């Protein structure tokens, strides 16, 4: 899992974006979906157990439940943003607006780079023109999350 890679690579330092990007083929070979890959590579900085993040993000693969809708990498950016930004207080909901704005900013960056946030469109299923493959979408999402949420350098 990503946590094993993180322990091997850097037990005492925060991984760079590039180190996290290098985890993509390792995790994909293990069967992680796009959404699981993006969320799990940031388990250390989100302060959550990778297994919980893996479980939470599992059904978002294939454009949300295989429906080819919102890209799994994009949905995991939204999950990461909410985990990072939310006050976690169901009584106040004081961070809801700022979390929604943050997710919109991240998704807009992804869309500007790739031309869409829709899995079907990214894969070119209707047009035959692939805008971005899954590993590329994962990489872009990892880079956006690292820079925008955690201020990481490449």
PDB file of C-alpha atoms in Angstrom:
ATOM      1  CA  UNK A   1       0.000   0.000   0.000  1.00  0.00           C
ATOM      2  CA  UNK A   2       1.024   3.624  -0.166  1.00  0.00           C
ATOM      3  CA  UNK A   3       1.915   3.624   3.509  1.00  0.00           C
ATOM      4  CA  UNK A   4       4.529   0.913   2.870  1.00  0.00           C
ATOM      5  CA  UNK A   5       6.095   3.003   0.110  1.00  0.00           C
ATOM      6  CA  UNK A   6       6.042   6.080   2.319  1.00  0.00           C
ATOM      7  CA  UNK A   7       7.766   4.224   5.163  1.00  0.00           C
ATOM      8  CA  UNK A   8      10.426   2.864   2.824  1.00  0.00           C
ATOM      9  CA  UNK A   9      11.083   6.168   1.079  1.00  0.00           C
ATOM     10  CA  UNK A  10      11.022   8.612   3.953  1.00  0.00           C
ATOM     11  CA  UNK A  11      10.200   7.633   7.487  1.00  0.00           C
ATOM     12  CA  UNK A  12      11.162  11.014   8.906  1.00  0.00           C
ATOM     13  CA  UNK A  13      10.267  13.521   6.173  1.00  0.00           C
ATOM     14  CA  UNK A  14       7.267  14.627   4.177  1.00  0.00           C
ATOM     15  CA  UNK A  15       7.249  13.148   0.696  1.00  0.00           C
ATOM     16  CA  UNK A  16       7.423  15.539  -2.237  1.00  0.00           C
ATOM     17  CA  UNK A  17       4.821  15.636  -4.969  1.00  0.00           C
ATOM     18  CA  UNK A  18       7.248  13.799  -7.286  1.00  0.00           C
ATOM     19  CA  UNK A  19       7.674  10.998  -4.759  1.00  0.00           C
ATOM     20  CA  UNK A  20       3.909  10.683  -4.490  1.00  0.00           C
ATOM     21  CA  UNK A  21       3.528  10.678  -8.287  1.00  0.00           C
ATOM     22  CA  UNK A  22       6.039   7.796  -8.487  1.00  0.00           C
ATOM     23  CA  UNK A  23       3.598   5.739  -6.408  1.00  0.00           C
ATOM     24  CA  UNK A  24       0.952   5.764  -9.188  1.00  0.00           C
ATOM     25  CA  UNK A  25       2.114   2.682 -11.135  1.00  0.00           C
ATOM     26  CA  UNK A  26       2.805   0.766  -7.918  1.00  0.00           C
ATOM     27  CA  UNK A  27      -0.694   1.359  -6.585  1.00  0.00           C
ATOM     28  CA  UNK A  28      -2.395   0.807  -9.955  1.00  0.00           C
ATOM     29  CA  UNK A  29      -0.652  -2.578 -10.281  1.00  0.00           C
ATOM     30  CA  UNK A  30      -2.102  -3.444  -6.876  1.00  0.00           C
ATOM     31  CA  UNK A  31      -5.578  -2.627  -8.193  1.00  0.00           C
ATOM     32  CA  UNK A  32      -6.178   0.784  -6.645  1.00  0.00           C
ATOM     33  CA  UNK A  33      -8.726   2.896  -8.509  1.00  0.00           C
ATOM     34  CA  UNK A  34      -7.972   6.467  -9.544  1.00  0.00           C
ATOM     35  CA  UNK A  35      -9.852   7.775  -6.525  1.00  0.00           C
ATOM     36  CA  UNK A  36      -8.090   5.426  -4.109  1.00  0.00           C
ATOM     37  CA  UNK A  37      -4.664   6.321  -5.476  1.00  0.00           C
ATOM     38  CA  UNK A  38      -5.127  10.080  -5.118  1.00  0.00           C
ATOM     39  CA  UNK A  39      -6.578   9.918  -1.625  1.00  0.00           C
ATOM     40  CA  UNK A  40      -4.265   7.236  -0.229  1.00  0.00           C
ATOM     41  CA  UNK A  41      -1.003   8.895  -1.281  1.00  0.00           C
ATOM     42  CA  UNK A  42      -1.945  11.746   1.061  1.00  0.00           C
ATOM     43  CA  UNK A  43      -2.931   9.598   4.068  1.00  0.00           C
ATOM     44  CA  UNK A  44       0.064  10.911   5.994  1.00  0.00           C
ATOM     45  CA  UNK A  45      -0.875  14.563   5.533  1.00  0.00           C
ATOM     46  CA  UNK A  46      -4.603  13.994   5.973  1.00  0.00           C
ATOM     47  CA  UNK A  47      -3.933  12.364   9.328  1.00  0.00           C
ATOM     48  CA  UNK A  48      -6.044   9.327   8.504  1.00  0.00           C
ATOM     49  CA  UNK A  49      -5.347   5.658   8.201  1.00  0.00           C
ATOM     50  CA  UNK A  50      -4.756   4.612   4.603  1.00  0.00           C
ATOM     51  CA  UNK A  51      -7.083   1.641   4.969  1.00  0.00           C
ATOM     52  CA  UNK A  52      -9.960   3.943   5.931  1.00  0.00           C
ATOM     53  CA  UNK A  53      -9.227   6.237   2.985  1.00  0.00           C
ATOM     54  CA  UNK A  54      -9.024   3.206   0.699  1.00  0.00           C
ATOM     55  CA  UNK A  55     -12.454   2.051   1.866  1.00  0.00           C
ATOM     56  CA  UNK A  56     -14.034   5.529   1.672  1.00  0.00           C
ATOM     57  CA  UNK A  57     -12.870   6.118  -1.898  1.00  0.00           C
ATOM     58  CA  UNK A  58     -13.461   2.634  -3.311  1.00  0.00           C
ATOM     59  CA  UNK A  59     -16.856   3.223  -4.914  1.00  0.00           C
ATOM     60  CA  UNK A  60     -15.772   6.374  -6.726  1.00  0.00           C
ATOM     61  CA  UNK A  61     -13.746   4.512  -9.362  1.00  0.00           C
ATOM     62  CA  UNK A  62     -14.847   4.502 -12.979  1.00  0.00           C
ATOM     63  CA  UNK A  63     -16.329   7.958 -12.764  1.00  0.00           C
ATOM     64  CA  UNK A  64     -18.365   7.318  -9.600  1.00  0.00           C
ATOM     65  CA  UNK A  65     -19.555   3.744  -9.411  1.00  0.00           C
ATOM     66  CA  UNK A  66     -18.510   2.927 -12.970  1.00  0.00           C
ATOM     67  CA  UNK A  67     -21.039   5.417 -14.365  1.00  0.00           C
ATOM     68  CA  UNK A  68     -18.297   7.344 -16.197  1.00  0.00           C
ATOM     69  CA  UNK A  69     -19.389  10.610 -14.568  1.00  0.00           C
ATOM     70  CA  UNK A  70     -17.083  12.724 -12.367  1.00  0.00           C
ATOM     71  CA  UNK A  71     -13.511  11.419 -12.611  1.00  0.00           C
ATOM     72  CA  UNK A  72     -12.410   9.446  -9.542  1.00  0.00           C
ATOM     73  CA  UNK A  73      -9.245  11.525  -9.263  1.00  0.00           C
ATOM     74  CA  UNK A  74     -11.402  14.655  -9.088  1.00  0.00           C
ATOM     75  CA  UNK A  75     -13.749  13.192  -6.480  1.00  0.00           C
ATOM     76  CA  UNK A  76     -10.743  12.325  -4.330  1.00  0.00           C
ATOM     77  CA  UNK A  77      -9.466  15.882  -4.624  1.00  0.00           C
ATOM     78  CA  UNK A  78     -12.843  16.922  -3.208  1.00  0.00           C
ATOM     79  CA  UNK A  79     -12.582  14.376  -0.398  1.00  0.00           C
ATOM     80  CA  UNK A  80      -9.044  15.505   0.456  1.00  0.00           C
ATOM     81  CA  UNK A  81     -10.096  19.172   0.422  1.00  0.00           C
ATOM     82  CA  UNK A  82     -13.024  18.470   2.731  1.00  0.00           C
ATOM     83  CA  UNK A  83     -10.895  16.423   5.124  1.00  0.00           C
ATOM     84  CA  UNK A  84      -8.276  19.177   5.223  1.00  0.00           C
ATOM     85  CA  UNK A  85     -10.646  22.139   5.472  1.00  0.00           C
ATOM     86  CA  UNK A  86     -13.663  20.966   7.480  1.00  0.00           C
ATOM     87  CA  UNK A  87     -14.000  21.976  11.119  1.00  0.00           C
ATOM     88  CA  UNK A  88     -15.602  18.569  11.690  1.00  0.00           C
ATOM     89  CA  UNK A  89     -18.350  20.033  13.842  1.00  0.00           C
ATOM     90  CA  UNK A  90     -21.801  18.889  12.686  1.00  0.00           C
ATOM     91  CA  UNK A  91     -23.413  21.435  14.995  1.00  0.00           C
ATOM     92  CA  UNK A  92     -21.877  24.495  13.317  1.00  0.00           C
ATOM     93  CA  UNK A  93     -21.159  23.561   9.688  1.00  0.00           C
ATOM     94  CA  UNK A  94     -19.051  26.718   9.689  1.00  0.00           C
ATOM     95  CA  UNK A  95     -16.627  25.510   7.037  1.00  0.00           C
ATOM     96  CA  UNK A  96     -19.153  24.248   4.491  1.00  0.00           C
ATOM     97  CA  UNK A  97     -18.945  27.327   2.268  1.00  0.00           C
ATOM     98  CA  UNK A  98     -15.158  27.494   2.290  1.00  0.00           C
ATOM     99  CA  UNK A  99     -14.900  23.759   1.577  1.00  0.00           C
ATOM    100  CA  UNK A 100     -17.237  24.073  -1.397  1.00  0.00           C
ATOM    101  CA  UNK A 101     -15.225  27.009  -2.767  1.00  0.00           C
ATOM    102  CA  UNK A 102     -11.990  25.083  -2.278  1.00  0.00           C
ATOM    103  CA  UNK A 103     -13.332  22.031  -4.123  1.00  0.00           C
ATOM    104  CA  UNK A 104     -14.524  24.263  -6.956  1.00  0.00           C
ATOM    105  CA  UNK A 105     -11.057  25.842  -7.208  1.00  0.00           C
ATOM    106  CA  UNK A 106      -9.336  22.445  -7.371  1.00  0.00           C
ATOM    107  CA  UNK A 107     -11.807  21.024  -9.883  1.00  0.00           C
ATOM    108  CA  UNK A 108     -11.517  24.149 -12.032  1.00  0.00           C
ATOM    109  CA  UNK A 109      -7.731  23.767 -12.151  1.00  0.00           C
ATOM    110  CA  UNK A 110      -8.134  20.148 -13.210  1.00  0.00           C
ATOM    111  CA  UNK A 111     -10.709  21.067 -15.859  1.00  0.00           C
ATOM    112  CA  UNK A 112      -8.577  23.888 -17.247  1.00  0.00           C
ATOM    113  CA  UNK A 113      -5.634  21.502 -17.595  1.00  0.00           C
ATOM    114  CA  UNK A 114      -7.547  18.579 -19.075  1.00  0.00           C
ATOM    115  CA  UNK A 115     -10.646  19.995 -20.744  1.00  0.00           C
ATOM    116  CA  UNK A 116     -13.134  18.159 -18.520  1.00  0.00           C
ATOM    117  CA  UNK A 117     -13.769  16.581 -15.122  1.00  0.00           C
ATOM    118  CA  UNK A 118     -16.024  13.892 -16.635  1.00  0.00           C
ATOM    119  CA  UNK A 119     -14.463  10.437 -16.897  1.00  0.00           C
ATOM    120  CA  UNK A 120     -16.269   9.550 -20.142  1.00  0.00           C
ATOM    121  CA  UNK A 121     -15.014  12.747 -21.813  1.00  0.00           C
ATOM    122  CA  UNK A 122     -11.477  12.397 -20.452  1.00  0.00           C
ATOM    123  CA  UNK A 123     -11.296   8.855 -21.838  1.00  0.00           C
ATOM    124  CA  UNK A 124     -12.779   9.947 -25.191  1.00  0.00           C
ATOM    125  CA  UNK A 125     -15.450   7.273 -25.069  1.00  0.00           C
ATOM    126  CA  UNK A 126     -17.907   9.157 -27.277  1.00  0.00           C
ATOM    127  CA  UNK A 127     -15.477  11.084 -29.466  1.00  0.00           C
ATOM    128  CA  UNK A 128     -12.527   8.721 -29.795  1.00  0.00           C
ATOM    129  CA  UNK A 129     -10.284  11.593 -28.687  1.00  0.00           C
ATOM    130  CA  UNK A 130      -8.668  10.864 -25.324  1.00  0.00           C
ATOM    131  CA  UNK A 131      -8.198  14.087 -23.378  1.00  0.00           C
ATOM    132  CA  UNK A 132      -6.212  12.436 -20.562  1.00  0.00           C
ATOM    133  CA  UNK A 133      -5.639   8.824 -19.532  1.00  0.00           C
ATOM    134  CA  UNK A 134      -6.203   7.586 -15.988  1.00  0.00           C
ATOM    135  CA  UNK A 135      -2.553   7.740 -14.874  1.00  0.00           C
ATOM    136  CA  UNK A 136      -2.386  11.307 -16.194  1.00  0.00           C
ATOM    137  CA  UNK A 137      -5.560  12.295 -14.355  1.00  0.00           C
ATOM    138  CA  UNK A 138      -4.200  10.769 -11.149  1.00  0.00           C
ATOM    139  CA  UNK A 139      -0.917  12.628 -11.587  1.00  0.00           C
ATOM    140  CA  UNK A 140      -2.665  15.942 -12.176  1.00  0.00           C
ATOM    141  CA  UNK A 141      -4.886  15.451  -9.121  1.00  0.00           C
ATOM    142  CA  UNK A 142      -1.904  14.508  -6.936  1.00  0.00           C
ATOM    143  CA  UNK A 143      -0.055  17.616  -8.100  1.00  0.00           C
ATOM    144  CA  UNK A 144      -3.038  19.917  -7.520  1.00  0.00           C
ATOM    145  CA  UNK A 145      -3.719  18.516  -4.040  1.00  0.00           C
ATOM    146  CA  UNK A 146      -0.068  18.683  -3.053  1.00  0.00           C
ATOM    147  CA  UNK A 147       0.365  22.261  -4.160  1.00  0.00           C
ATOM    148  CA  UNK A 148      -3.012  23.725  -3.229  1.00  0.00           C
ATOM    149  CA  UNK A 149      -3.847  21.874  -0.013  1.00  0.00           C
ATOM    150  CA  UNK A 150      -0.437  21.197   1.452  1.00  0.00           C
ATOM    151  CA  UNK A 151       1.913  23.702  -0.173  1.00  0.00           C
ATOM    152  CA  UNK A 152       4.269  20.944  -1.294  1.00  0.00           C
ATOM    153  CA  UNK A 153       7.019  21.469  -3.807  1.00  0.00           C
ATOM    154  CA  UNK A 154       7.494  19.146  -6.749  1.00  0.00           C
TER     155      UNK A 154
END
